[in-house]
Amino acid sequence: MKCLFSLMASLTLLAATHADDLKKMNYPETKRIDHTDVLHGVTVADPYRWLEDDVRKSKEVAKWVEAQNKVTSAYLHQIPERKQIEKRVTELWNYEKLSAPFRRGGKYFFYKNDGLQNQNVLYIKDTLDGEPRELIDPNKWAKDGTKALAGVAISDDAKYIAYGIAEGGSDWRTWRIMNIDTMKLLDDELKWVKFSGVSWTKDCKGFFYSRYDAPKAGEKFQSLNLNQKVYYHLIGTNQSDDVLVYKRPDHPDWGFSNEVSEDGRYLITTIWKGTDDKYRVAYKDLTKQYGMPIDLITDFKNEYSFIGNDGPVFYFKTDLDAPLGRVIAIDTRKPQKENWKEVIPQAENNLRSVGIVGNLFVLGYLKDAKTQIKMYDMKGRFVREVKFPGVGVASGFGGKRTTTETFYTFSSFATPPSIYRYDMITGKSELYRRAKVKFNPDNFEVKQVFYKSKDGTKVPMFIAHKKGLKLDGTNPTLLYGYGGFNIPLPPRFSISRLAWMEMGGVYAQANLRGGGEYGEKWHRAGTKLQKQNVFDDFISAAEWLIENKYTSKKKLAIQGRSNGGLLVGAVMTQRPDLFGACLPGVGVMDMLRFPKFTACRFWTDDYGSADNPEEFKALYAYSPYHNLKKGTRYPPTLITTADTDDRVVPGHSFKFAARLQYCHEGDAPVLIRIETKAGHGAGTPTKKIIEEIADEGGVLVKVLDMKINLE
């Protein structure tokens, strides 16, 4: 099914003459209702509450979506450069993409995309240099590519693979099982799985996983996700026969992640109740047939991420007394806190990940948002640091305690991904595969700068562009940010960013407070009552770029997705004078009602809740939907969302777009692009991704008055 934007390409834009003879967009008429809530003595208007209704169930909302898409499509397709951008992005995207291999049962597994396939394909090889065989090709599941492979788990003997299927971009997963040797799909089908992988038992007869009860009819994409439970599934049986292992009906908001220890003896259940890395931990001795889960960590005060074990001694990554992270050991025979031992102390950089490969702890740090990998022996003694070929980001380094090799991928803004084989014994990196993208990396440069935010805090920012850039204040610049949920923004390779730089644009990426660049203190400084710090950091980044002659107000665009969409929505309502264009994607725009849908209540860890009087005051002060003011000239804006987004439900963007069009004064376009059969981002088909990049690029070329030639 083609998206509405292609279907409506032949439509012409309706226009009306404004008093100053400028053409003003003729937006669809959007009904306003007289709805108000009284929160802590404050009357809050919500005239577009009806747009929260599910587009699949409400004909009125569906009609509004169709009308908005008609206007947006007509505007996008009258931009001459859009086709040129789509053609060049397609050319750049069309390269063989490989993941770093990983081993199970003596075999190698990896993902590959020939170039423009909608979904990546999973392959298997008997040896590293052997002939690959196709294992799972999700492109065969749906002609339009809207079904995606969303998680795999391979049994230790590499006989079975369990894999998740995501449809239309939803967070819901259906899990199936395949016999790898015969390529036969088993009858087993596990439904209503969300926010959970699967973990095989050592005997490879079954696995543990978490799921929710089936939602009521018609409420699949909006109802609250409560009462997750842990089950054991035995291969060859019906889901209805799965054994209930753990539940907490007294705490319906708790969720459970499960991992079987590498030795197969323990099931470790990490209990979470939000987005914060603050966990309870329980474990079950799988050698005891009737053994019950035992609580090990009984509060949600700190992070305790399970790394591995030596028999009854469990290793955890924690921020207990270490805001930048450290490694500790807990002997389950003596679980009292006074018996806990520090294995690897806190370092000067932020510890993001820890694994055990080849009997070495592999620690992944962030050093000013760039990857740093260090290795230690099992007693916590430093062994070596991995050297990389430049400033960038590395990912991978997975494996078992018995393996002597691992793989990682390295890239940067202007450096395509390269895969390396790493020898755990010698510490030598050897190039295994390098992506061949149709561009010359030597034409671009990447730098990192530090600027001061409003309160004097030093904030890092990456800047990438063509070499020979003139700092004369005329360069079209795209500033990207996120700033939340302890998530960092490292300098990853991106085709969309590369295309932007080829067009003559400057790409800037600010590492704002609220993110995961500098540990928990940095994260906390951008949450709840301090969330305004994030917006101040982003505004200061924009002002720095202007002051240092990279760009000017009318040439500066901002972009962010999800929490970053909230970021763009907040700063464009606070400083509409500062930007030449705004691209908020799948954003959280109504900060008072977000916990009422799907799993959004988890976000109160970062945002707070309108139920709390102090937090309500802070939320109401920056909530993008509520801070749009009638008669204001807002920058040209393209809001993007998708109809199957059950992470940030599309009603956020619908309401924001409706109110923005009502409040906006002037001729600058303020549009919304609503994708069909897509969700929050994961699993989106390549074709839809390229179309969205071309649409956003076309808008920027037009409203920033860019002159490009990509032929």
XYZ file of C-alpha atoms in Angstrom:
711
model
C 0.000 0.000 0.000
C 1.527 3.290 -1.031
C 1.679 6.092 1.510
C -0.793 8.936 1.234
C 1.941 11.269 0.092
C 2.470 9.358 -3.155
C -1.254 8.964 -3.721
C -1.819 12.697 -3.363
C 1.174 13.868 -5.399
C -0.947 15.278 -8.195
C -2.967 17.561 -5.945
C -2.385 21.293 -6.149
C -2.032 23.499 -3.129
C -5.024 25.630 -2.221
C -4.099 29.202 -1.467
C -5.738 32.369 -0.254
C -4.586 35.919 -0.611
C -3.461 37.508 2.645
C -3.818 41.222 3.368
C -0.161 41.841 2.568
C -0.518 40.006 -0.779
C 1.523 37.057 0.526
C 0.142 33.599 -0.085
C -0.953 31.884 3.079
C -1.451 28.152 3.471
C -5.062 27.044 3.383
C -5.119 24.436 6.144
C -7.966 22.018 6.736
C -10.629 23.319 9.080
C -10.040 21.674 12.464
C -12.869 21.484 14.962
C -12.269 23.114 18.360
C -14.205 21.879 21.361
C -14.835 23.633 24.630
C -12.963 21.198 26.854
C -11.065 22.209 29.983
C -9.446 20.436 32.930
C -8.760 21.982 36.297
C -5.362 20.851 37.568
C -4.125 22.120 40.918
C -6.406 25.117 40.650
C -5.356 25.956 37.078
C -7.896 25.777 34.252
C -6.223 24.088 31.274
C -7.856 24.316 27.849
C -7.659 21.291 25.577
C -9.679 22.193 22.459
C -8.263 19.337 20.369
C -8.819 16.480 22.841
C -10.840 14.634 20.184
C -7.685 14.163 18.095
C -6.404 11.711 20.703
C -8.874 9.094 19.402
C -7.374 6.144 17.512
C -7.340 6.885 13.778
C -8.444 3.274 13.117
C -11.587 3.706 15.212
C -12.555 7.325 14.640
C -13.795 8.284 11.169
C -13.537 11.935 12.175
C -9.830 11.647 13.049
C -9.168 9.575 9.921
C -10.799 12.273 7.790
C -8.644 14.941 9.482
C -5.492 12.890 8.820
C -6.394 12.504 5.154
C -7.069 16.228 4.792
C -3.782 17.203 6.455
C -1.828 14.755 4.288
C -3.393 16.211 1.145
C -2.182 19.712 1.987
C 1.270 18.488 3.044
C 1.700 16.258 0.013
C 0.740 19.053 -2.369
C 3.261 21.383 -0.750
C 6.075 18.806 -0.776
C 5.629 17.745 -4.364
C 5.748 21.262 -5.784
C 9.341 21.604 -4.504
C 11.527 20.998 -7.599
C 14.577 19.881 -5.607
C 12.725 17.136 -3.728
C 13.082 14.600 -6.563
C 16.774 15.397 -6.837
C 17.250 14.832 -3.111
C 15.342 11.537 -3.192
C 17.442 10.326 -6.114
C 20.743 11.159 -4.388
C 19.680 9.703 -1.027
C 18.664 6.513 -2.848
C 22.082 6.350 -4.545
C 23.903 6.833 -1.256
C 21.663 4.338 0.551
C 22.296 1.683 -2.091
C 25.359 0.020 -0.587
C 25.816 -3.383 1.014
C 25.227 -3.078 4.749
C 26.610 -5.731 7.076
C 26.393 -6.144 10.818
C 29.245 -7.421 12.940
C 29.034 -11.244 13.093
C 28.211 -13.083 16.319
C 28.766 -16.745 17.207
C 26.433 -19.400 18.572
C 27.112 -23.131 18.639
C 30.237 -22.738 16.522
C 28.349 -20.963 13.736
C 28.433 -17.319 12.661
C 25.335 -15.149 12.254
C 25.065 -11.691 10.723
C 22.605 -9.280 9.127
C 22.939 -8.017 5.576
C 21.058 -5.593 3.364
C 21.934 -5.626 -0.340
C 21.331 -1.892 -0.493
C 17.698 -0.922 -0.905
C 15.960 -3.892 0.672
C 13.215 -2.700 2.990
C 14.417 -4.939 5.834
C 17.740 -6.501 6.784
C 18.155 -10.244 6.185
C 19.671 -12.680 8.725
C 22.358 -15.062 7.417
C 24.321 -17.991 8.835
C 27.823 -19.310 8.049
C 29.597 -22.447 9.251
C 32.970 -20.661 9.293
C 33.946 -16.995 9.285
C 35.016 -17.121 5.636
C 32.444 -19.718 4.627
C 29.549 -19.352 2.227
C 26.582 -17.532 3.838
C 23.093 -19.049 3.773
C 19.930 -17.039 4.117
C 18.188 -17.813 7.393
C 15.366 -15.261 7.761
C 14.282 -12.727 5.140
C 11.512 -10.477 6.525
C 11.139 -8.859 3.091
C 9.125 -11.959 2.143
C 6.571 -11.329 4.895
C 4.973 -8.219 3.376
C 5.258 -6.677 -0.083
C 5.453 -3.162 1.326
C 8.120 -4.100 3.879
C 6.008 -3.190 6.905
C 6.762 -6.428 8.773
C 10.173 -6.439 10.428
C 12.477 -8.828 12.236
C 12.485 -7.458 15.780
C 14.857 -9.466 17.943
C 16.422 -12.924 17.721
C 17.601 -15.442 20.294
C 19.596 -18.508 19.226
C 19.911 -21.591 21.407
C 23.430 -22.461 22.609
C 23.597 -25.477 20.301
C 22.488 -23.330 17.343
C 19.653 -25.772 16.651
C 16.805 -23.308 17.185
C 16.220 -19.636 16.638
C 13.406 -17.688 18.284
C 12.606 -14.414 16.566
C 10.233 -11.509 17.036
C 8.015 -10.047 14.330
C 6.931 -6.398 14.428
C 4.108 -5.228 12.191
C 3.492 -1.671 11.032
C 6.065 -0.234 13.428
C 4.162 -1.278 16.567
C 6.012 -2.193 19.782
C 3.966 -5.410 20.003
C 5.896 -8.521 18.987
C 4.831 -11.985 17.891
C 7.554 -14.588 18.472
C 8.105 -17.688 16.330
C 10.619 -20.547 16.456
C 12.550 -22.148 13.603
C 14.725 -25.262 13.406
C 17.959 -23.858 11.947
C 19.195 -27.135 10.409
C 15.955 -27.988 8.594
C 14.739 -24.365 8.142
C 11.352 -25.634 9.349
C 9.078 -23.196 11.134
C 7.530 -24.689 14.262
C 3.868 -24.205 15.158
C 4.757 -22.272 18.327
C 3.444 -18.701 18.306
C 3.810 -16.297 21.237
C 1.678 -13.159 21.233
C 1.336 -9.953 23.264
C 5.053 -9.654 23.906
C 6.326 -6.129 24.409
C 9.544 -4.741 25.943
C 10.949 -8.260 26.265
C 13.387 -10.551 24.545
C 13.710 -14.288 25.167
C 16.467 -16.216 26.959
C 17.071 -19.908 26.246
C 17.756 -22.485 28.929
C 21.041 -24.398 28.776
C 19.298 -27.599 27.629
C 17.893 -25.666 24.626
C 14.420 -27.086 25.251
C 12.730 -23.759 25.932
C 13.123 -20.168 27.034
C 11.927 -17.468 29.415
C 10.144 -14.325 28.276
C 7.736 -11.640 29.538
C 4.331 -10.695 28.143
C 1.158 -8.777 28.896
C -2.402 -10.020 28.893
C -4.207 -9.550 25.584
C -5.667 -6.019 25.355
C -9.371 -5.491 24.883
C -10.645 -5.445 21.311
C -9.817 -2.189 19.568
C -7.422 -0.994 22.307
C -4.214 -2.568 21.030
C -2.436 0.683 20.191
C -3.548 3.001 22.996
C -4.471 1.109 26.173
C -2.133 1.125 29.166
C 0.351 -1.742 29.384
C 0.020 -3.214 32.876
C 0.678 -6.501 34.708
C 3.561 -7.915 32.695
C 4.410 -11.497 33.742
C 7.359 -13.871 33.268
C 6.708 -17.217 31.557
C 8.648 -20.295 30.498
C 7.847 -21.683 27.049
C 8.649 -25.290 26.177
C 9.299 -25.874 22.480
C 6.429 -27.612 20.732
C 3.694 -26.510 23.127
C 0.922 -23.922 22.973
C 1.381 -20.526 24.555
C -1.610 -21.259 26.771
C 0.467 -24.022 28.390
C 3.402 -21.736 29.243
C 4.484 -21.902 32.877
C 3.996 -18.723 34.910
C 7.309 -18.044 36.634
C 6.955 -14.596 38.179
C 4.264 -11.955 38.578
C 3.563 -9.015 40.867
C -0.140 -8.136 40.738
C 0.475 -5.856 43.732
C 2.654 -3.733 41.419
C 0.961 -3.748 37.986
C 3.363 -1.072 36.729
C 6.451 -3.289 37.123
C 8.175 -4.849 34.114
C 10.563 -7.788 33.920
C 13.680 -8.533 31.851
C 15.061 -12.058 31.982
C 18.467 -13.590 31.394
C 19.697 -17.146 31.903
C 23.287 -17.097 33.193
C 25.900 -18.412 30.782
C 26.453 -21.507 32.904
C 22.716 -22.203 32.696
C 22.208 -22.401 36.448
C 20.327 -19.176 37.186
C 17.484 -17.113 35.817
C 18.139 -13.459 36.640
C 15.045 -11.241 36.491
C 15.697 -7.508 36.393
C 12.649 -5.602 37.590
C 11.988 -2.103 36.295
C 9.164 0.385 36.629
C 10.205 3.233 34.362
C 12.924 4.500 32.080
C 15.412 5.167 34.867
C 18.253 2.678 35.304
C 17.016 1.860 38.801
C 16.297 -1.810 39.313
C 15.259 -4.523 41.683
C 16.787 -7.956 40.976
C 15.501 -11.467 41.669
C 17.069 -14.799 40.744
C 15.947 -18.394 40.511
C 18.179 -21.457 40.814
C 17.195 -23.534 37.774
C 18.776 -26.696 39.230
C 16.006 -26.739 41.839
C 12.797 -27.928 40.218
C 10.526 -26.188 42.685
C 12.835 -23.338 43.611
C 11.158 -19.951 43.958
C 12.591 -16.616 42.767
C 14.719 -15.005 45.469
C 14.924 -11.234 45.891
C 18.520 -9.993 45.733
C 18.095 -6.234 45.260
C 14.911 -4.996 46.914
C 14.670 -1.304 46.037
C 14.725 0.916 42.965
C 17.464 3.249 44.161
C 20.309 2.329 41.786
C 21.294 0.550 38.597
C 22.156 -3.136 38.867
C 22.745 -4.504 35.371
C 23.689 -8.191 35.405
C 26.999 -8.901 33.643
C 27.702 -12.553 34.416
C 28.601 -14.901 37.205
C 31.174 -17.240 38.703
C 28.863 -19.804 40.266
C 26.950 -18.059 43.069
C 28.938 -14.825 42.645
C 27.087 -12.338 40.448
C 28.733 -9.374 38.713
C 26.798 -6.153 38.212
C 27.326 -2.778 36.598
C 26.060 -0.236 39.109
C 25.989 3.461 39.888
C 25.796 2.818 43.639
C 28.256 5.320 45.162
C 29.563 5.808 41.603
C 27.517 8.146 39.360
C 29.803 7.333 36.403
C 29.479 3.566 36.969
C 31.580 0.707 38.333
C 31.609 -3.120 38.553
C 30.786 -4.967 41.769
C 30.483 -8.615 42.835
C 27.661 -9.954 45.028
C 27.989 -13.429 46.541
C 24.420 -14.748 46.705
C 25.417 -16.902 49.678
C 26.279 -13.710 51.571
C 23.983 -11.157 49.924
C 24.171 -8.468 52.613
C 25.482 -5.144 51.314
C 28.455 -5.165 53.664
C 29.735 -8.260 51.815
C 29.613 -6.703 48.347
C 33.001 -6.256 46.664
C 34.204 -3.678 44.172
C 35.859 -5.300 41.154
C 36.473 -2.298 38.866
C 36.185 1.183 40.408
C 34.602 4.264 38.884
C 36.772 5.921 36.221
C 36.902 9.503 34.970
C 34.614 8.721 32.023
C 31.009 7.499 31.872
C 30.668 3.692 31.910
C 27.927 2.697 29.456
C 28.307 -1.069 29.020
C 30.068 -4.111 30.455
C 30.345 -7.660 29.113
C 32.495 -10.709 29.717
C 34.220 -12.070 26.617
C 37.176 -14.453 26.625
C 37.365 -14.229 30.428
C 37.906 -10.475 30.259
C 35.608 -7.687 31.354
C 34.968 -5.479 28.309
C 34.006 -1.985 29.466
C 32.519 0.582 27.103
C 32.995 4.200 28.188
C 31.981 7.504 26.680
C 34.742 10.084 26.598
C 33.138 13.390 25.597
C 30.487 11.363 23.696
C 33.134 9.297 21.850
C 33.653 5.548 22.367
C 36.407 4.244 24.622
C 36.839 0.479 25.217
C 38.954 -0.900 28.074
C 39.543 -4.494 29.155
C 40.206 -5.928 32.617
C 40.844 -9.435 33.913
C 38.371 -11.171 36.197
C 40.112 -9.761 39.257
C 39.659 -6.216 37.996
C 43.234 -5.592 36.804
C 43.614 -3.403 33.719
C 44.746 -5.309 30.616
C 44.506 -2.961 27.627
C 42.576 -0.272 25.776
C 41.298 -0.796 22.228
C 42.694 1.699 19.738
C 40.350 3.026 17.062
C 41.218 4.590 13.678
C 39.801 8.008 14.567
C 37.157 9.953 16.453
C 33.887 8.074 16.271
C 31.632 5.431 17.729
C 32.218 1.686 18.111
C 29.643 -0.983 18.882
C 29.729 -4.751 19.258
C 32.250 -6.635 21.427
C 29.779 -9.436 22.200
C 30.566 -13.057 22.919
C 30.910 -15.790 25.501
C 33.487 -16.328 28.249
C 34.996 -19.192 26.253
C 35.404 -17.318 22.952
C 38.734 -15.856 21.920
C 37.427 -13.513 19.239
C 34.866 -10.769 19.039
C 33.751 -8.225 16.434
C 32.976 -4.544 16.469
C 31.835 -1.835 14.051
C 33.428 1.614 13.917
C 32.057 4.701 12.151
C 31.745 8.481 12.314
C 29.715 11.200 10.591
C 31.908 11.075 7.482
C 33.331 7.556 7.973
C 31.198 4.639 6.728
C 30.934 1.590 9.003
C 33.924 -0.725 9.117
C 33.782 -4.145 10.818
C 36.827 -5.412 12.719
C 37.682 -8.827 14.116
C 39.297 -8.452 17.530
C 41.594 -11.119 19.009
C 40.899 -11.295 22.749
C 44.282 -12.931 23.423
C 46.618 -10.642 21.468
C 44.495 -7.475 21.482
C 44.898 -7.088 17.727
C 42.168 -5.556 15.543
C 41.928 -6.783 11.959
C 39.711 -5.192 9.310
C 37.028 -7.691 8.281
C 34.646 -5.679 6.075
C 34.348 -2.030 5.044
C 31.207 -0.428 3.666
C 31.520 0.977 0.177
C 29.415 4.129 0.029
C 29.444 6.239 -3.138
C 31.135 9.325 -1.714
C 34.611 10.541 -0.778
C 35.121 10.847 3.013
C 38.109 13.124 2.407
C 35.749 15.865 1.241
C 34.365 16.342 4.747
C 35.603 17.274 8.179
C 34.283 16.571 11.673
C 35.154 18.499 14.798
C 34.003 18.715 18.382
C 33.509 22.040 20.116
C 32.401 23.029 23.606
C 30.088 25.947 24.308
C 28.550 27.471 27.417
C 24.855 27.126 28.168
C 22.714 29.781 29.823
C 23.890 28.853 33.333
C 27.545 28.498 32.339
C 27.560 24.692 31.937
C 30.023 23.474 29.304
C 28.236 21.426 26.640
C 29.880 19.445 23.795
C 28.734 19.642 20.183
C 29.874 17.848 17.033
C 30.016 19.826 13.786
C 30.438 18.227 10.354
C 30.537 19.785 6.884
C 32.404 19.956 3.599
C 36.014 21.074 3.795
C 36.704 24.692 2.956
C 33.589 26.034 4.669
C 33.458 29.824 4.904
C 32.358 31.159 8.272
C 30.337 34.042 6.875
C 26.980 33.357 8.554
C 25.298 32.192 5.353
C 25.544 28.400 5.653
C 22.303 26.425 5.953
C 22.712 24.481 9.190
C 20.806 21.592 10.723
C 21.074 21.354 14.513
C 20.009 18.036 16.039
C 19.385 17.177 19.682
C 17.760 14.754 22.103
C 18.635 15.426 25.739
C 16.818 12.810 27.763
C 16.484 9.361 29.318
C 20.236 8.938 29.853
C 20.654 8.345 26.096
C 23.850 9.705 24.504
C 24.274 11.014 20.960
C 27.631 9.746 19.636
C 28.934 10.707 16.161
C 27.341 7.890 14.119
C 27.426 7.553 10.340
C 24.157 8.535 8.666
C 23.170 8.710 5.012
C 20.676 11.501 5.683
C 23.413 13.606 7.347
C 25.825 12.848 4.535
C 23.264 13.934 1.928
C 22.663 17.139 3.876
C 26.396 17.925 3.906
C 26.657 17.158 0.187
C 23.922 19.736 -0.362
C 26.204 22.286 1.271
C 24.665 22.118 4.720
C 26.407 22.141 8.089
C 25.346 19.385 10.485
C 25.598 20.089 14.219
C 24.760 17.650 17.008
C 24.570 18.963 20.557
C 25.085 16.634 23.533
C 22.571 18.185 25.883
C 21.976 17.615 29.556
C 19.459 14.873 30.212
C 21.432 12.549 27.923
C 23.907 9.838 28.818
C 27.178 11.520 27.881
C 28.516 12.212 31.383
C 26.754 9.874 33.770
C 23.844 10.161 36.146
C 24.580 13.710 37.321
C 24.422 14.947 33.707
C 21.240 12.976 33.146
C 19.525 14.249 36.278
C 20.385 17.855 35.399
C 17.942 17.584 32.489
C 14.969 15.914 34.154
C 11.746 16.885 35.930
C 12.071 20.328 37.550
C 15.373 20.832 35.705
C 14.105 19.936 32.225
C 14.401 23.576 31.143
C 18.185 23.076 31.222
C 17.843 20.869 28.139
C 16.044 23.564 26.205
C 18.516 26.212 27.366
C 21.397 23.993 26.203
C 19.812 23.642 22.757
C 19.031 27.340 22.426
C 22.609 28.141 23.468
C 23.918 25.746 20.810
C 21.892 27.622 18.191
C 23.162 30.978 19.426
C 26.778 29.700 19.422
C 26.467 28.596 15.782
C 25.142 32.035 14.852
C 27.719 33.959 16.914
C 30.557 31.941 15.387
C 29.367 32.700 11.856
C 28.415 29.183 10.876
C 24.898 30.328 10.082
C 22.173 32.882 10.760
C 18.681 32.713 12.216
C 16.976 32.433 8.857
C 19.412 29.690 7.763
C 19.228 27.574 10.934
C 16.988 24.492 11.125
C 16.459 22.286 14.179
C 15.465 18.642 14.341
C 14.742 15.990 16.951
C 12.708 12.803 17.304
C 10.656 11.392 20.179
C 12.022 13.170 23.268
C 13.928 15.205 20.688
C 10.582 16.057 19.084
C 9.519 17.461 22.438
C 12.803 19.396 22.474
C 12.059 21.025 19.109
C 8.458 21.729 20.096
C 9.530 23.370 23.359
C 12.270 25.608 21.944
C 10.219 26.749 18.935
C 7.473 27.920 21.306
C 10.029 29.614 23.586
C 12.153 31.181 20.839
C 10.176 31.303 17.583
C 12.447 34.129 16.424
C 15.615 32.013 16.502
C 15.035 29.402 13.812
C 14.515 29.244 10.071
C 12.844 25.818 10.145
C 11.700 23.203 12.664
C 11.417 19.426 12.197
C 9.823 17.814 15.278
C 9.434 14.062 14.754
C 7.154 11.679 16.705
C 7.347 14.113 19.621
C 5.823 14.145 23.094
C 3.814 17.360 22.798
C 1.162 17.195 25.537
C 3.165 17.001 28.754
C 0.078 16.824 30.960
C -1.592 13.735 29.484
C 1.277 11.562 28.187
C 1.055 8.931 31.004
C -2.480 7.975 29.958
C -1.424 5.947 26.902
C 0.341 2.597 26.310
C 3.631 2.486 28.268
C 4.085 6.241 28.491
C 3.761 6.241 32.272
C 7.386 5.035 32.346
C 8.497 8.487 31.212
C 7.520 10.093 34.510
C 11.029 9.147 35.665
C 12.386 11.830 33.353
C 9.469 14.219 33.006
C 7.593 13.992 36.270
C 3.799 13.900 36.407
C 1.017 16.438 36.255
C -0.420 14.723 39.344
C 2.385 16.330 41.356
C 1.733 20.077 41.929
C 5.390 21.148 41.548
C 5.980 18.955 38.532
C 2.712 20.105 36.954
C 3.933 23.689 37.160
C 7.200 22.789 35.394
C 5.477 20.632 32.750
C 2.820 23.231 31.986
C 5.511 25.897 31.612
C 7.151 24.162 28.637
C 4.554 21.716 27.247
C 4.684 22.460 23.486
C 0.959 21.966 22.896
C -0.038 24.275 25.736
C 2.502 27.030 25.011
C 1.509 27.855 21.455
C 0.260 31.465 21.452
C -2.315 32.911 19.089
C -0.947 35.534 16.697
C 2.679 34.369 16.847
C 4.839 34.002 13.736
C 6.291 30.511 14.103
C 9.121 29.200 11.908
C 8.327 26.964 8.929
C 7.550 23.588 10.488
C 7.133 20.019 9.272
C 5.805 17.733 11.996
C 6.231 14.004 11.340
C 4.422 11.099 12.960
C 2.943 7.709 12.052
C -0.434 6.096 12.537
C 0.865 2.921 14.239
C 3.167 4.644 16.709
C 2.232 3.059 20.042
C 5.325 4.451 21.775
C 4.459 8.144 21.398
C 0.857 7.951 20.224
C 0.239 10.179 17.164
C -2.384 12.199 19.034
C 0.505 14.245 20.457
C 1.515 15.439 17.006
C -2.097 15.742 15.804
C -3.020 18.106 18.631
C 0.182 20.118 18.300
C -0.289 20.536 14.546
C -3.924 21.601 14.908
C -3.115 24.204 17.546
C -0.027 25.414 15.684
C -2.054 26.025 12.526
C -4.697 27.855 14.572
C -2.178 30.067 16.409
C 0.317 30.710 13.620
C 0.441 34.135 11.998
C 2.160 34.596 8.639
C 2.831 32.748 5.423
C 5.433 30.231 6.624
C 4.123 26.671 6.163
C 3.322 24.700 9.339
C 2.520 21.176 8.167
C 2.139 17.642 9.448
C 3.249 14.499 7.606
C 1.452 11.366 8.837
C 2.959 8.084 7.640
C 0.771 5.003 7.261
C 1.575 1.464 8.453
C 4.585 2.746 10.374
C 5.419 3.427 13.987
C 7.974 5.159 16.160
C 10.867 4.354 13.823
C 12.158 0.831 14.425
C 11.449 -1.525 11.524
C 10.388 1.234 9.125
C 10.924 0.050 5.523
C 13.828 1.577 3.617
C 11.470 3.027 1.003
C 9.498 4.948 3.616
C 12.689 6.179 5.313
C 14.068 7.570 2.045
C 10.752 9.257 1.224
C 10.701 10.974 4.620
C 14.318 12.144 4.274
C 13.525 13.559 0.826
C 10.434 15.330 2.150
C 12.296 16.899 5.060
C 15.242 17.818 2.833
C 12.900 19.363 0.275
C 11.253 21.528 2.920
C 14.639 22.718 4.205
C 15.860 23.566 0.704
C 12.760 25.640 0.077
C 12.357 27.496 3.374
C 16.121 28.055 3.931
C 16.453 29.242 0.320
C 19.204 26.772 -0.568
C 20.760 26.378 -3.982
C 21.759 22.762 -4.577
C 23.005 20.579 -7.395
C 23.220 16.865 -6.663
C 23.271 15.692 -10.284
